[in-house]
PDB file of C-alpha atoms in Angstrom:
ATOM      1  CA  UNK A 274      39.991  -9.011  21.011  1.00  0.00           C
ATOM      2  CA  UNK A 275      36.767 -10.462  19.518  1.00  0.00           C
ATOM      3  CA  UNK A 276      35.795  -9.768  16.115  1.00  0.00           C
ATOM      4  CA  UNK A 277      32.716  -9.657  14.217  1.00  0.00           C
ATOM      5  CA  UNK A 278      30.181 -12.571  15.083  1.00  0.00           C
ATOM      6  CA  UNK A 279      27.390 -13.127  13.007  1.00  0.00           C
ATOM      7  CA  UNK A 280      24.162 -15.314  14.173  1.00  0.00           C
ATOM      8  CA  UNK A 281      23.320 -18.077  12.671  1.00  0.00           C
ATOM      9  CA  UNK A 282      25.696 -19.218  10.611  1.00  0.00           C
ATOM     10  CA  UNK A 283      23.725 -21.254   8.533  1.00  0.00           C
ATOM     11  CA  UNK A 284      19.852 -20.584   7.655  1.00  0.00           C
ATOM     12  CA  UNK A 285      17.380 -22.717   5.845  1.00  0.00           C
ATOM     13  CA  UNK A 286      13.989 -21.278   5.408  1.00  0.00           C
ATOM     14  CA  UNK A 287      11.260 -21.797   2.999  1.00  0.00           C
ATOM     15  CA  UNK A 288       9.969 -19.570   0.457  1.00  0.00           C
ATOM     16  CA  UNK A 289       7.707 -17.249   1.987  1.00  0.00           C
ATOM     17  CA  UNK A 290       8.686 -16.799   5.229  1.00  0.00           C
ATOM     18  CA  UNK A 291      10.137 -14.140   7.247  1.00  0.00           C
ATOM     19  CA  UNK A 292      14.124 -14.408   8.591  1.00  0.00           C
ATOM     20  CA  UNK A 293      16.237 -12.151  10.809  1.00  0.00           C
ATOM     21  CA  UNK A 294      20.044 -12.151  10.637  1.00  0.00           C
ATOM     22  CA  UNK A 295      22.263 -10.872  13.222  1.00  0.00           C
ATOM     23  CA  UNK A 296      25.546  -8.800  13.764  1.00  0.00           C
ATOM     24  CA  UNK A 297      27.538  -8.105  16.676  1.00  0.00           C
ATOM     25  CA  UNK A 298      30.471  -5.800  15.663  1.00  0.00           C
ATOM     26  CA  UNK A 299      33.378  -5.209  17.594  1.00  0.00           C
ATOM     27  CA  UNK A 300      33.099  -3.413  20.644  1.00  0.00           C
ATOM     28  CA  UNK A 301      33.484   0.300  20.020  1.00  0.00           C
ATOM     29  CA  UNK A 302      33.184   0.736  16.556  1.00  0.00           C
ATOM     30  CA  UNK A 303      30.652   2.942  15.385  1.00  0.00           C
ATOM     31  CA  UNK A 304      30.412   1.777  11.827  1.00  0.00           C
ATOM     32  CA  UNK A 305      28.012  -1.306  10.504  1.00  0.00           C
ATOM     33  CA  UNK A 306      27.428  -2.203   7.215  1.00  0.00           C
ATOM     34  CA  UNK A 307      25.869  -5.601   5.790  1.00  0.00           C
ATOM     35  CA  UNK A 308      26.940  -7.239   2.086  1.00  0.00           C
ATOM     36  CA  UNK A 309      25.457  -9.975   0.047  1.00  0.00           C
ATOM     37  CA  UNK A 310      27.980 -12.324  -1.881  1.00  0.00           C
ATOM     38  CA  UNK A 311      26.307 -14.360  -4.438  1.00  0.00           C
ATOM     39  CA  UNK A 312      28.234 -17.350  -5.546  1.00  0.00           C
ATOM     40  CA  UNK A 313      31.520 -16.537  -7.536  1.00  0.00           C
ATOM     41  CA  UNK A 314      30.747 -12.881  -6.575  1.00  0.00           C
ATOM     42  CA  UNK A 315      32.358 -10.001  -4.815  1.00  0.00           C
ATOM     43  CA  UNK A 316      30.233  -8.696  -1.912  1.00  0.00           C
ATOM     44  CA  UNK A 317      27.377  -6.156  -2.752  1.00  0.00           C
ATOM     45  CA  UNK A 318      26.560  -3.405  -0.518  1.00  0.00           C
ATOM     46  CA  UNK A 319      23.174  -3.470   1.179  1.00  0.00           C
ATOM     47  CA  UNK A 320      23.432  -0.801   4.304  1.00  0.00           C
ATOM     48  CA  UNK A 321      25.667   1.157   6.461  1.00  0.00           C
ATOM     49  CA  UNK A 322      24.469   2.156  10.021  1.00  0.00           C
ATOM     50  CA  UNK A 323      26.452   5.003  11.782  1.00  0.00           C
ATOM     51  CA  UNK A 324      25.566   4.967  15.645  1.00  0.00           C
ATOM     52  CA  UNK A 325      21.788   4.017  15.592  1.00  0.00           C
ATOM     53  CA  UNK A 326      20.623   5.515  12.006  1.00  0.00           C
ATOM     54  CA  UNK A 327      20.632   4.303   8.713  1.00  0.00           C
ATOM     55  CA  UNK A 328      23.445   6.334   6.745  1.00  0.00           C
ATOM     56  CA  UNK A 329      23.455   5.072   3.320  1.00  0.00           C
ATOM     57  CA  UNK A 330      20.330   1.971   2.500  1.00  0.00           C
ATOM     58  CA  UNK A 331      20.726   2.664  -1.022  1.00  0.00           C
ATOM     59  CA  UNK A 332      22.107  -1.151  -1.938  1.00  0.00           C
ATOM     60  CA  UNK A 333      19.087  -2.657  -0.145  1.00  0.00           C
ATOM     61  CA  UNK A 334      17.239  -4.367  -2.911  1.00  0.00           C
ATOM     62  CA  UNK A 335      13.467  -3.487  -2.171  1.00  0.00           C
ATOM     63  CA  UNK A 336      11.053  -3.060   0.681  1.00  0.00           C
ATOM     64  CA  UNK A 337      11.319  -6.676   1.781  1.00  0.00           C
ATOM     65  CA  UNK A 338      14.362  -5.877   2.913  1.00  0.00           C
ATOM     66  CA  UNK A 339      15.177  -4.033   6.455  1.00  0.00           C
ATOM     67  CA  UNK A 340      17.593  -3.348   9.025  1.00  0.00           C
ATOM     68  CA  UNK A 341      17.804  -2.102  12.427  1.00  0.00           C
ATOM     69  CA  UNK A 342      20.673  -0.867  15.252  1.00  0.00           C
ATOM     70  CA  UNK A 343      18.469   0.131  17.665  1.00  0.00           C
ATOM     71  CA  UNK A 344      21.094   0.607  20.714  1.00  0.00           C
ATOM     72  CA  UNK A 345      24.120   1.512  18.295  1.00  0.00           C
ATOM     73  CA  UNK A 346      25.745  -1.639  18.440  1.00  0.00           C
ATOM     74  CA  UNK A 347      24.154  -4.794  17.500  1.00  0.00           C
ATOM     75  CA  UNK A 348      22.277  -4.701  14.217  1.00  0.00           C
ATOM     76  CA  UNK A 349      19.441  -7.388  12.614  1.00  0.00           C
ATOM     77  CA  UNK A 350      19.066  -7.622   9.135  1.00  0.00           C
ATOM     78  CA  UNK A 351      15.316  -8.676   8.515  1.00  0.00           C
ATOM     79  CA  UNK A 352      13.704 -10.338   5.395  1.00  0.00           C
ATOM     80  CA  UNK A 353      10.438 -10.568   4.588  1.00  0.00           C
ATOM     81  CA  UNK A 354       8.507 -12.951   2.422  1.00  0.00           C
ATOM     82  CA  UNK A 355      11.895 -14.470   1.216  1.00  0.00           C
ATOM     83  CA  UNK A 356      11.975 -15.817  -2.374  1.00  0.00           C
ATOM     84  CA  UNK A 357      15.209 -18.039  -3.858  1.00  0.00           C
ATOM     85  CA  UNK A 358      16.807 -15.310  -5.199  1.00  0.00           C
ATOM     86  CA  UNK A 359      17.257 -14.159  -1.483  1.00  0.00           C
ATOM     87  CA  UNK A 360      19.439 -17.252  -1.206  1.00  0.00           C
ATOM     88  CA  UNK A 361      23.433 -15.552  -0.535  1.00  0.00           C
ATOM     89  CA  UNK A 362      25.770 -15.124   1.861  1.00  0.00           C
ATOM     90  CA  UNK A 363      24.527 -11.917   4.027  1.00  0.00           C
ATOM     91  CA  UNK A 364      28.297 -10.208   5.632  1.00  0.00           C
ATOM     92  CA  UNK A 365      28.390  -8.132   8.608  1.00  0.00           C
ATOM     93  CA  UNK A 366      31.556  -5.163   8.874  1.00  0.00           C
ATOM     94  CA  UNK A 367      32.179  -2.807  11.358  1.00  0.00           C
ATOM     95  CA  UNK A 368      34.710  -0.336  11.518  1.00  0.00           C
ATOM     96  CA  UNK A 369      35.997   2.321  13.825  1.00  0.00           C
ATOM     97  CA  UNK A 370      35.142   5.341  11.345  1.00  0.00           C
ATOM     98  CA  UNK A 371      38.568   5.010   9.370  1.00  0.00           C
ATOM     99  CA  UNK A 372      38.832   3.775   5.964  1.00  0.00           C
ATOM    100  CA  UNK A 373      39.365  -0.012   7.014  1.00  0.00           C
ATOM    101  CA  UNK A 374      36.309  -2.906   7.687  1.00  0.00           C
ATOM    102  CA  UNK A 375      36.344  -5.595   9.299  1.00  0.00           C
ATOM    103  CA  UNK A 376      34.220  -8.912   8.633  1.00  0.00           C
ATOM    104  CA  UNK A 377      32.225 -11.448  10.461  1.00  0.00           C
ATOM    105  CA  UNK A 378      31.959 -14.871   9.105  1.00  0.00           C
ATOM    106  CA  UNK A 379      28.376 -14.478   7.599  1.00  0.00           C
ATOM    107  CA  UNK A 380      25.468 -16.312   7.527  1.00  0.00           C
ATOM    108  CA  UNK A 381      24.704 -18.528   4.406  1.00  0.00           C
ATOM    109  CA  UNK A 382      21.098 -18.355   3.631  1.00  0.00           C
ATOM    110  CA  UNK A 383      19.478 -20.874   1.498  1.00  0.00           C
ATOM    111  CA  UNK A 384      15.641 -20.017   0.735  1.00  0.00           C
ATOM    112  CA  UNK A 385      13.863 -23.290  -0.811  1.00  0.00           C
TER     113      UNK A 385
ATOM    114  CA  UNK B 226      30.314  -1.896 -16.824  1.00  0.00           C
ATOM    115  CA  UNK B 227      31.156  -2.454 -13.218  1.00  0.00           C
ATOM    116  CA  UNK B 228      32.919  -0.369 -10.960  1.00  0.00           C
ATOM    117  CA  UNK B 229      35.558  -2.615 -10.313  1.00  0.00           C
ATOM    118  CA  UNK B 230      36.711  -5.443 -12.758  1.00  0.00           C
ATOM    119  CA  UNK B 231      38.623  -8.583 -11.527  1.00  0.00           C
ATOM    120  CA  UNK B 232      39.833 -11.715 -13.579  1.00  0.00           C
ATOM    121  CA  UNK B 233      37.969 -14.208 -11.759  1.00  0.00           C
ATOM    122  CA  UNK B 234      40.843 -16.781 -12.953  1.00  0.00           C
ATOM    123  CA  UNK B 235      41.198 -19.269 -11.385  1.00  0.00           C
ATOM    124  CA  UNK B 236      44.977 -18.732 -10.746  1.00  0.00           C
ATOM    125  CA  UNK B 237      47.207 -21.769 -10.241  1.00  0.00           C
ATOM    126  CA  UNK B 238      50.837 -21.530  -9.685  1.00  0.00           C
ATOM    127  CA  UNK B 239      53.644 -23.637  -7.988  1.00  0.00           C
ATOM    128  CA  UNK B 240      54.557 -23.262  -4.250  1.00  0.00           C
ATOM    129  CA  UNK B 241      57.391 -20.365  -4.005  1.00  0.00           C
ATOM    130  CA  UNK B 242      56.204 -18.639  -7.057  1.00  0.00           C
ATOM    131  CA  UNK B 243      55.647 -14.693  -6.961  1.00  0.00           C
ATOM    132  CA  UNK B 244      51.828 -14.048  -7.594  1.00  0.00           C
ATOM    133  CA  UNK B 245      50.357 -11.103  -9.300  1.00  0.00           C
ATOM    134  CA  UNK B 246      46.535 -10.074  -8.788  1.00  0.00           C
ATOM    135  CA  UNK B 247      44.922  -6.855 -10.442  1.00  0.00           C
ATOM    136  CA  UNK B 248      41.535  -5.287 -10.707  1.00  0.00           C
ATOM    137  CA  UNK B 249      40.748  -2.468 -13.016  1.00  0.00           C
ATOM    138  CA  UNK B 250      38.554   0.305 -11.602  1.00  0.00           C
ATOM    139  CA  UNK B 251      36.411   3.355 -13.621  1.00  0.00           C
ATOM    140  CA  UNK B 252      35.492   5.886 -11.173  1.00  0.00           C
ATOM    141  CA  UNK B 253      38.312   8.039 -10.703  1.00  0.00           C
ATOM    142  CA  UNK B 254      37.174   9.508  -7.654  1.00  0.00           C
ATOM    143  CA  UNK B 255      37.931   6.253  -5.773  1.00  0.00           C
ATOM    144  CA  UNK B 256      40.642   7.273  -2.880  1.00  0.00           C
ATOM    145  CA  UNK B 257      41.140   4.555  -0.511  1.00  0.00           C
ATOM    146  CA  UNK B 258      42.224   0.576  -2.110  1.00  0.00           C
ATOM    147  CA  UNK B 259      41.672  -2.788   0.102  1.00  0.00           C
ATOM    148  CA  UNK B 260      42.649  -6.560  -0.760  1.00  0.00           C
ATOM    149  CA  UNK B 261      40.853  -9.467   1.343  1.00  0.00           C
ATOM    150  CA  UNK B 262      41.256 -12.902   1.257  1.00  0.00           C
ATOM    151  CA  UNK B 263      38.530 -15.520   1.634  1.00  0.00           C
ATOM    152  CA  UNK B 264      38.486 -18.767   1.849  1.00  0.00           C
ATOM    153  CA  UNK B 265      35.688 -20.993   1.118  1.00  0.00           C
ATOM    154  CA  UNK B 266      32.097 -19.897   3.096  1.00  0.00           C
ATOM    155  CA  UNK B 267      34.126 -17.704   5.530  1.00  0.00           C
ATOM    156  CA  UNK B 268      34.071 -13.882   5.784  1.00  0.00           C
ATOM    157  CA  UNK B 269      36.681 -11.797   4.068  1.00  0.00           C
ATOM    158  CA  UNK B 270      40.100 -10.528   5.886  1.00  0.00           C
ATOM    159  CA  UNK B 271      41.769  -7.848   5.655  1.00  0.00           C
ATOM    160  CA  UNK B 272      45.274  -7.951   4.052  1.00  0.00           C
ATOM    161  CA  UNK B 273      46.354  -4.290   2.968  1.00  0.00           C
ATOM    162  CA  UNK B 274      45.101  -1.335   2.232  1.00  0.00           C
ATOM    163  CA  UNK B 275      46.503   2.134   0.848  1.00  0.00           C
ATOM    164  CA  UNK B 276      45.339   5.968  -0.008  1.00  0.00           C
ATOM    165  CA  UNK B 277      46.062   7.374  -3.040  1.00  0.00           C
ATOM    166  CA  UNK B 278      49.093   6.417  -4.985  1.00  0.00           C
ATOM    167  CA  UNK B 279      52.008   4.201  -4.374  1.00  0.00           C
ATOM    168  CA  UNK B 280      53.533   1.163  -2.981  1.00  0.00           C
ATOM    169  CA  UNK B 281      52.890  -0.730   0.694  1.00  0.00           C
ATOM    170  CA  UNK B 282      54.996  -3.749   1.878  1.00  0.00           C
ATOM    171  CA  UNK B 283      53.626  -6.135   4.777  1.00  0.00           C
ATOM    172  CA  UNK B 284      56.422  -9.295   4.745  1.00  0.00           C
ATOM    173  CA  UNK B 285      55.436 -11.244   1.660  1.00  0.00           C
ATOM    174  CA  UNK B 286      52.620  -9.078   0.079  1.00  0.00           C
ATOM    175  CA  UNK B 287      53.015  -5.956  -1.845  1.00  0.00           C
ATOM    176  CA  UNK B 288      50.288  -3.141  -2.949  1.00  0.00           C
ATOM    177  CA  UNK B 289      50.740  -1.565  -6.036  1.00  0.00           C
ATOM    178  CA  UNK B 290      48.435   1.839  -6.719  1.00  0.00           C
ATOM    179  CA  UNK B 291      48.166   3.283  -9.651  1.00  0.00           C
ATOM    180  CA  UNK B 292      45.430   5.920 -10.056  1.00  0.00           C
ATOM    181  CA  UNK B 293      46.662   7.497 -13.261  1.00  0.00           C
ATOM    182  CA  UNK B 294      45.883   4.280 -14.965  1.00  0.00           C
ATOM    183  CA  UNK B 295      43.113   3.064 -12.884  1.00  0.00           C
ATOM    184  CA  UNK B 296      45.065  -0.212 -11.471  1.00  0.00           C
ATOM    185  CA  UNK B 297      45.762  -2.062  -8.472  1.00  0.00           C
ATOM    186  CA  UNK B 298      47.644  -4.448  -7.824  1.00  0.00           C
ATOM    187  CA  UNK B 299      48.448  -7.367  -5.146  1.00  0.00           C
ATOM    188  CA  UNK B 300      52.082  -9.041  -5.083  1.00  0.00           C
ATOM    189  CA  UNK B 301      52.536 -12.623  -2.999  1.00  0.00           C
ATOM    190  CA  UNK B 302      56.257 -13.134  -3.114  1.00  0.00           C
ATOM    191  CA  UNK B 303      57.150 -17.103  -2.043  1.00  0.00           C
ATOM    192  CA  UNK B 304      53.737 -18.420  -2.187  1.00  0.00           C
ATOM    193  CA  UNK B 305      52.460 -20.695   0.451  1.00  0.00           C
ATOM    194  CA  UNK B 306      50.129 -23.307   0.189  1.00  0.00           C
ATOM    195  CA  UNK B 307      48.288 -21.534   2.785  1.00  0.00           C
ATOM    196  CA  UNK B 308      47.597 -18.430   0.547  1.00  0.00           C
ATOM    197  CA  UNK B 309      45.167 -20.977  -1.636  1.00  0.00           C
ATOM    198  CA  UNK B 310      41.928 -18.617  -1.351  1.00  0.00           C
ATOM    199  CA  UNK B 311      40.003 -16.317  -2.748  1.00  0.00           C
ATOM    200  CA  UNK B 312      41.142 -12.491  -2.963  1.00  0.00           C
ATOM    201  CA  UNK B 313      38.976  -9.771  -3.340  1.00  0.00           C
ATOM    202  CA  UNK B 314      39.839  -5.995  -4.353  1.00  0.00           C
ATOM    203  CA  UNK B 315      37.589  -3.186  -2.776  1.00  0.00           C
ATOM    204  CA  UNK B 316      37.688   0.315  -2.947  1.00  0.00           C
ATOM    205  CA  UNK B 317      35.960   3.449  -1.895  1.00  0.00           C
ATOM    206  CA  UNK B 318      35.358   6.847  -2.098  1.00  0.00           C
ATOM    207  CA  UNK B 319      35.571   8.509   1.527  1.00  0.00           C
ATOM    208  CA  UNK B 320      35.818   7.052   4.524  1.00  0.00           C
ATOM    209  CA  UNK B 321      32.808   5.781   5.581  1.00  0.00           C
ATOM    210  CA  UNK B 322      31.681   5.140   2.126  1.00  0.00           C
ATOM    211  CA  UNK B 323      30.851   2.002   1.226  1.00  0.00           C
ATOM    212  CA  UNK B 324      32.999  -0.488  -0.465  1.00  0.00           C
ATOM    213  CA  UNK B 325      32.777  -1.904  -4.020  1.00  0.00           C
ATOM    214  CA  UNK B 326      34.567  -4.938  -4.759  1.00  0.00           C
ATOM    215  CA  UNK B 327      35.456  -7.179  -7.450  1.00  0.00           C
ATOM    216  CA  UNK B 328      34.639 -10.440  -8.444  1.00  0.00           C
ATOM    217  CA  UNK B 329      37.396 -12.275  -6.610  1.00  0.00           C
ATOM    218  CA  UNK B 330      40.015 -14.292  -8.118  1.00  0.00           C
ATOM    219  CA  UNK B 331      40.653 -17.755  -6.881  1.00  0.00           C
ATOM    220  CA  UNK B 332      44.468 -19.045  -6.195  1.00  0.00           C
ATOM    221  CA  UNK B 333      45.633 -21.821  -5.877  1.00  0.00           C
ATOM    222  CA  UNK B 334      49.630 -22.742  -4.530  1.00  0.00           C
ATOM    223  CA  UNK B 335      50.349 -26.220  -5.875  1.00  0.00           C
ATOM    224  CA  UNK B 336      52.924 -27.492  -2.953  1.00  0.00           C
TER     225      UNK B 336
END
């Protein structure tokens, strides 16, 4: 079946501005969470979404930072005033509520 | 100190060789253990993963768990060229929970 898609894939923006990334996890599972990988880095939690509400936002950096799931399936992760140390790959997982996640392909943003 | 430690390496060995990949860990109360490969600017995949203690076989690759010590580790018998990627360690605490994961350490399988 189809796994985790992530929209877009690549992202160029300019310091400042506002971005929104997007998930769509596989169908069913309840579970969302979004990473950040940094170059030469393991990913870094940011949020985990069970159903519609925000679980655990504990890794989300500071209030520039947001996500929603408003319908319990797709989620947007949305940045605000961006600066170059925004600039990462932002992951997408789902899961089913077990102990396994799954992955999208990310979205590489690159703030200038 | 990190949660999770991982030699970054990078890791070169010849095609056919058996590969061994470990990451160090310092909160006891981690449960459930994850490897993932990436390759380069793609998402992570899911190789294995294990509870607790002990060995898990899926055809070439082996996890090792070792809790008493802290350890994990990720056998590749008969490498491929094909394994040539990145492979991350992640663990967590409940299900649910999120995951913490190590640097990565990049292989490469000279053919």
């Amino acid at each position: 079946g189809a796994g985790v898609s992530q929209t877009p894939s690549n992202k160029v923006t300019e310091k400042g501005k506002y971005v929104e990334l997007r998930c769509d996890p596989i169908s069913g599972h309840t579970a969302l969470y979004w990473y950040r990988q940094s170059l030469g880095q393991g990913p870094e939690f940011l949020i985990y979404f069970q159903g519609t509400g925000a679980a655990d936002d504990s890794g989300l950096p500071n209030d520039r930072f947001f996500a929603v799931r408003p319908e319990g399936s797709v989620s947007t992760l949305k940045i605000q005033r961006t600066e170059r140390g925004d600039s990462a790959m932002y992951l997408c997982a789902s899961s089913s509520g077990g102990y396994t996640q799954y992955f999208g392909p990310g979205t590489r943003l690159t703030v200038l | 100190q990190k949660e999770v430690e991982q030699d970054p390496g990078p890791l070169s060995v010849p095609e056919g060789a058996i590969v061994s990949l470990n990451c160090t860990y310092s909160n006891s109360a981690f449960q459930y253990f994850m490897w993932y490969r990436q390759y380069s600017r793609k998402g992570p995949e899911l190789l294995m993963y294990t509870y607790s203690s002990g060995n898990k076989e899926d055809g070439r690759f082996t996890a090792q768990v070792d809790k008493s010590s802290k350890y994990i580790s990720l056998f590749i018998r008969d490498s491929q060229p094909s394994d040539s990627a990145t492979y991350l360690c992640a663990m967590s605490l409940f299900t649910g929970n999120q995951f913490y994961f190590g640097t990565g350490t990049s292989l490469t399988v000279i053919p």
